[in-house]
Amino acid sequence: MISVVLVEPEGPANIGMIARTMKNFGFSSLVLVNPNLTEESYSYAVHARDVLDRALLVENFEEALELFDLAVGTTGKPGGRFIPHRVPLYPWELRETLEGYPGRVGLFFGRESIGLRNDELERLDFTVTVPTSEAYPVMNLAQAVAVILYELSKERPEAKVRSLEPATRREKEELARSWERLLEALNYPKDPERREVFAKVFQRFVGRAVLYGREVHTLIGPLRKAAIKLEECGDAER
């Protein structure tokens, strides 16, 4: 299931227009993070007032993040707002990535004025951007939502393998911690700052991958056992 998540939307009219756009393309799950929701929002929603009525209101970004197995951030400035190797997907690449994925997906859209903050983008699994003209690259929030939902609606991602459960956010975090523990046990790299980079690269790799719970637990086991063996060897030497 795909949900649209609006993080602290500032314009009441935009909230209503986005609800209308969602209904245009067959989406109905809306999450609003600390929104400026007014009667104007309902006025602009027109025949999509039911989308607003069913919207889930949460207080902060962290609360919204916990709702999803896979969190996708949107950005209009891919050139330097976050770490370079986190190259954003285009909307059609996002559709291909999500095809067949049965987990809960959140499409996070930021504030009209500043978008998603860097620390928020860091927490998301991967990002998507709409290619626009260099003459005026930044899109209106409602327009960006429309473009991405249009692309996703071409071939709505449906779960093809329902016997496999998608990895939860906590399971993926546990996998990243197991890798970090192994690096610590290996004392590799020796420079703690480089070791932290290695840990973050792996964490982002896990975040970008569409993983299932069984796969994650299959990876966690050997990593954890290897770390324990190395720790025991270290204790024996001391």
Short mmCIF file of C-alpha atoms in Angstrom, two decimals:
data_model
loop_
_atom_site.label_atom_id
_atom_site.label_comp_id
_atom_site.label_asym_id
_atom_site.label_seq_id
_atom_site.Cartn_x
_atom_site.Cartn_y
_atom_site.Cartn_z
CA MET A 1 0.00 0.00 0.00
CA ILE A 2 1.28 3.45 -0.93
CA SER A 3 0.55 6.48 1.25
CA VAL A 4 1.22 10.15 0.56
CA VAL A 5 2.88 11.82 3.56
CA LEU A 6 2.86 15.63 3.75
CA VAL A 7 5.42 16.90 6.26
CA GLU A 8 4.25 20.14 7.84
CA PRO A 9 2.39 21.45 4.76
CA GLU A 10 2.08 25.21 5.07
CA GLY A 11 -0.69 26.01 2.59
CA PRO A 12 -4.22 24.81 3.42
CA ALA A 13 -5.15 25.01 -0.27
CA ASN A 14 -2.28 22.70 -1.23
CA ILE A 15 -3.52 20.03 1.17
CA GLY A 16 -6.93 20.08 -0.53
CA MET A 17 -5.47 20.05 -4.05
CA ILE A 18 -3.25 17.10 -3.17
CA ALA A 19 -6.24 15.16 -1.81
CA ARG A 20 -8.02 15.84 -5.11
CA THR A 21 -4.96 14.73 -7.09
CA MET A 22 -4.73 11.52 -5.06
CA LYS A 23 -8.32 10.64 -5.89
CA ASN A 24 -7.68 11.46 -9.57
CA PHE A 25 -5.04 8.74 -9.72
CA GLY A 26 -6.66 6.18 -7.43
CA PHE A 27 -4.77 6.79 -4.17
CA SER A 28 -6.58 7.25 -0.89
CA SER A 29 -4.11 6.95 2.02
CA LEU A 30 -2.94 10.36 3.26
CA VAL A 31 -0.77 11.09 6.31
CA LEU A 32 -0.46 14.69 7.50
CA VAL A 33 2.42 15.70 9.78
CA ASN A 34 1.52 18.75 11.88
CA PRO A 35 -0.60 20.24 9.06
CA ASN A 36 -2.21 23.63 8.62
CA LEU A 37 -5.55 21.99 7.87
CA THR A 38 -8.48 24.39 7.52
CA GLU A 39 -11.87 24.64 5.87
CA GLU A 40 -10.03 26.03 2.83
CA SER A 41 -8.38 22.61 2.46
CA TYR A 42 -11.80 20.97 2.18
CA SER A 43 -12.94 23.61 -0.29
CA TYR A 44 -10.00 22.88 -2.63
CA ALA A 45 -10.44 19.11 -2.26
CA VAL A 46 -13.84 19.42 -4.02
CA HIS A 47 -15.03 15.80 -4.43
CA ALA A 48 -12.06 14.36 -2.52
CA ARG A 49 -13.17 15.55 0.90
CA ASP A 50 -13.37 11.91 1.96
CA VAL A 51 -9.59 11.61 1.49
CA LEU A 52 -9.14 14.40 4.03
CA ASP A 53 -11.72 12.88 6.37
CA ARG A 54 -9.77 9.60 6.43
CA ALA A 55 -6.34 11.24 6.64
CA LEU A 56 -4.14 10.22 9.55
CA LEU A 57 -2.81 13.20 11.49
CA VAL A 58 0.48 12.76 13.36
CA GLU A 59 2.54 15.20 15.38
CA ASN A 60 6.04 14.74 13.98
CA PHE A 61 8.25 13.21 11.31
CA GLU A 62 9.42 10.32 13.50
CA GLU A 63 5.86 9.23 14.19
CA ALA A 64 5.11 9.16 10.46
CA LEU A 65 8.30 7.24 9.67
CA GLU A 66 7.34 4.42 12.03
CA LEU A 67 4.21 3.73 9.96
CA PHE A 68 6.11 2.38 6.94
CA ASP A 69 8.35 -0.47 5.85
CA LEU A 70 9.81 1.64 3.04
CA ALA A 71 10.06 5.43 3.13
CA VAL A 72 10.71 7.46 -0.03
CA GLY A 73 11.68 11.12 0.15
CA THR A 74 11.05 13.65 -2.57
CA THR A 75 13.43 16.45 -3.45
CA GLY A 76 13.57 19.14 -6.09
CA LYS A 77 17.29 19.82 -5.53
CA PRO A 78 19.29 16.64 -6.11
CA GLY A 79 22.51 18.50 -6.85
CA GLY A 80 23.89 18.96 -3.36
CA ARG A 81 21.36 18.66 -0.59
CA PHE A 82 22.55 15.27 0.57
CA ILE A 83 25.41 12.80 0.25
CA PRO A 84 26.36 12.50 -3.46
CA HIS A 85 26.19 8.68 -3.72
CA ARG A 86 22.53 8.78 -2.77
CA VAL A 87 21.44 9.45 -6.33
CA PRO A 88 17.67 10.05 -6.47
CA LEU A 89 15.40 7.95 -8.65
CA TYR A 90 13.17 9.39 -11.34
CA PRO A 91 9.42 8.71 -11.01
CA TRP A 92 9.43 5.92 -13.62
CA GLU A 93 12.36 4.27 -11.84
CA LEU A 94 10.42 4.47 -8.60
CA ARG A 95 7.49 2.66 -10.22
CA GLU A 96 9.81 -0.13 -11.40
CA THR A 97 11.43 -0.37 -7.96
CA LEU A 98 8.10 -0.68 -6.16
CA GLU A 99 6.53 -3.11 -8.61
CA GLY A 100 5.44 -6.20 -6.73
CA TYR A 101 6.46 -4.86 -3.32
CA PRO A 102 3.79 -5.80 -0.74
CA GLY A 103 4.97 -3.63 2.16
CA ARG A 104 3.76 -0.28 3.44
CA VAL A 105 5.31 2.53 1.38
CA GLY A 106 5.34 6.18 2.40
CA LEU A 107 5.97 8.93 -0.16
CA PHE A 108 7.28 11.84 1.93
CA PHE A 109 6.79 15.35 0.57
CA GLY A 110 8.33 18.33 2.38
CA ARG A 111 7.27 21.84 3.22
CA GLU A 112 6.47 24.28 0.41
CA SER A 113 9.19 26.68 1.56
CA ILE A 114 12.16 24.40 2.34
CA GLY A 115 11.10 20.86 1.43
CA LEU A 116 12.46 18.04 3.56
CA ARG A 117 15.38 18.92 5.82
CA ASN A 118 18.73 17.18 5.38
CA ASP A 119 18.35 15.26 8.64
CA GLU A 120 14.94 14.01 7.46
CA LEU A 121 16.30 12.94 4.06
CA GLU A 122 19.03 11.00 5.88
CA ARG A 123 16.37 8.90 7.65
CA LEU A 124 14.57 7.88 4.46
CA ASP A 125 15.40 4.77 2.44
CA PHE A 126 15.85 6.53 -0.89
CA THR A 127 14.74 9.63 -2.74
CA VAL A 128 12.91 10.54 -5.92
CA THR A 129 13.05 13.71 -8.00
CA VAL A 130 11.11 15.07 -10.96
CA PRO A 131 13.37 16.23 -13.83
CA THR A 132 12.56 19.85 -14.63
CA SER A 133 13.98 22.73 -16.66
CA GLU A 134 17.08 24.40 -15.28
CA ALA A 135 15.40 27.73 -15.94
CA TYR A 136 12.91 27.04 -13.13
CA PRO A 137 13.61 23.66 -11.49
CA VAL A 138 11.48 23.89 -8.32
CA MET A 139 7.89 22.67 -8.68
CA ASN A 140 4.82 23.57 -6.69
CA LEU A 141 4.10 20.91 -4.05
CA ALA A 142 0.77 19.85 -5.54
CA GLN A 143 2.32 19.62 -9.01
CA ALA A 144 5.13 17.38 -7.76
CA VAL A 145 2.64 15.05 -6.09
CA ALA A 146 0.60 14.90 -9.31
CA VAL A 147 3.59 13.97 -11.50
CA ILE A 148 4.76 11.18 -9.21
CA LEU A 149 1.30 9.72 -8.62
CA TYR A 150 0.57 9.84 -12.34
CA GLU A 151 3.69 7.78 -13.01
CA LEU A 152 2.86 5.28 -10.27
CA SER A 153 -0.73 4.94 -11.46
CA LYS A 154 0.38 3.76 -14.91
CA GLU A 155 0.93 0.34 -13.47
CA ARG A 156 -0.07 0.28 -9.84
CA PRO A 157 2.44 -1.77 -7.83
CA GLU A 158 0.70 -4.94 -6.73
CA ALA A 159 2.06 -7.63 -4.47
CA LYS A 160 3.08 -10.55 -6.69
CA VAL A 161 4.57 -12.69 -3.94
CA ARG A 162 2.31 -12.45 -0.94
CA SER A 163 3.85 -15.46 0.79
CA LEU A 164 6.89 -13.31 1.66
CA GLU A 165 6.61 -10.58 4.27
CA PRO A 166 8.54 -7.37 3.58
CA ALA A 167 11.31 -6.51 6.00
CA THR A 168 10.19 -4.01 8.60
CA ARG A 169 12.14 -0.87 9.37
CA ARG A 170 13.25 -2.40 12.70
CA GLU A 171 14.52 -5.55 10.97
CA LYS A 172 16.57 -3.48 8.53
CA GLU A 173 17.96 -1.42 11.40
CA GLU A 174 18.94 -4.66 13.17
CA LEU A 175 20.79 -5.80 10.04
CA ALA A 176 22.68 -2.49 9.91
CA ARG A 177 23.59 -2.82 13.60
CA SER A 178 24.89 -6.37 13.00
CA TRP A 179 27.17 -5.07 10.26
CA GLU A 180 28.38 -2.25 12.49
CA ARG A 181 29.10 -4.75 15.28
CA LEU A 182 31.17 -6.88 12.88
CA LEU A 183 33.22 -3.84 11.83
CA GLU A 184 33.86 -3.07 15.50
CA ALA A 185 34.94 -6.66 16.18
CA LEU A 186 37.28 -6.56 13.16
CA ASN A 187 38.54 -3.10 14.15
CA TYR A 188 38.16 -2.31 10.44
CA PRO A 189 38.92 0.26 9.29
CA LYS A 190 41.17 1.21 12.19
CA ASP A 191 40.18 4.85 11.88
CA PRO A 192 36.86 5.17 13.82
CA GLU A 193 35.63 7.95 11.51
CA ARG A 194 36.15 5.80 8.40
CA ARG A 195 34.48 2.88 10.20
CA GLU A 196 31.45 5.08 10.79
CA VAL A 197 31.36 5.90 7.06
CA PHE A 198 31.45 2.17 6.23
CA ALA A 199 28.54 1.61 8.60
CA LYS A 200 26.49 4.43 7.08
CA VAL A 201 27.13 3.24 3.51
CA PHE A 202 25.84 -0.22 4.43
CA GLN A 203 22.82 1.28 6.18
CA ARG A 204 21.93 3.27 3.06
CA PHE A 205 22.45 0.21 0.87
CA VAL A 206 19.99 -1.72 3.04
CA GLY A 207 17.56 1.17 2.94
CA ARG A 208 17.56 1.39 -0.86
CA ALA A 209 17.07 -2.36 -1.31
CA VAL A 210 13.60 -3.90 -1.39
CA LEU A 211 14.14 -6.66 1.15
CA TYR A 212 11.96 -9.32 2.74
CA GLY A 213 12.06 -10.36 6.37
CA ARG A 214 13.37 -13.86 5.63
CA GLU A 215 16.27 -12.41 3.61
CA VAL A 216 17.19 -9.96 6.35
CA HIS A 217 17.26 -12.63 9.05
CA THR A 218 19.34 -14.89 6.78
CA LEU A 219 21.95 -12.10 6.60
CA ILE A 220 21.80 -11.16 10.26
CA GLY A 221 22.67 -14.67 11.50
CA PRO A 222 26.15 -15.05 9.93
CA LEU A 223 27.08 -11.42 10.66
CA ARG A 224 26.15 -11.78 14.31
CA LYS A 225 27.96 -15.13 14.73
CA ALA A 226 31.11 -13.80 13.05
CA ALA A 227 31.11 -10.78 15.37
CA ILE A 228 30.68 -12.99 18.45
CA LYS A 229 33.57 -15.27 17.41
CA LEU A 230 35.86 -12.30 16.86
CA GLU A 231 34.85 -10.76 20.19
CA GLU A 232 35.61 -14.07 21.95
CA CYS A 233 39.04 -14.20 20.31
CA GLY A 234 39.72 -10.67 21.47
CA ASP A 235 38.71 -11.54 25.04
CA ALA A 236 41.01 -14.60 24.99
CA GLU A 237 43.99 -12.51 23.84
CA ARG A 238 43.41 -10.03 26.65
#
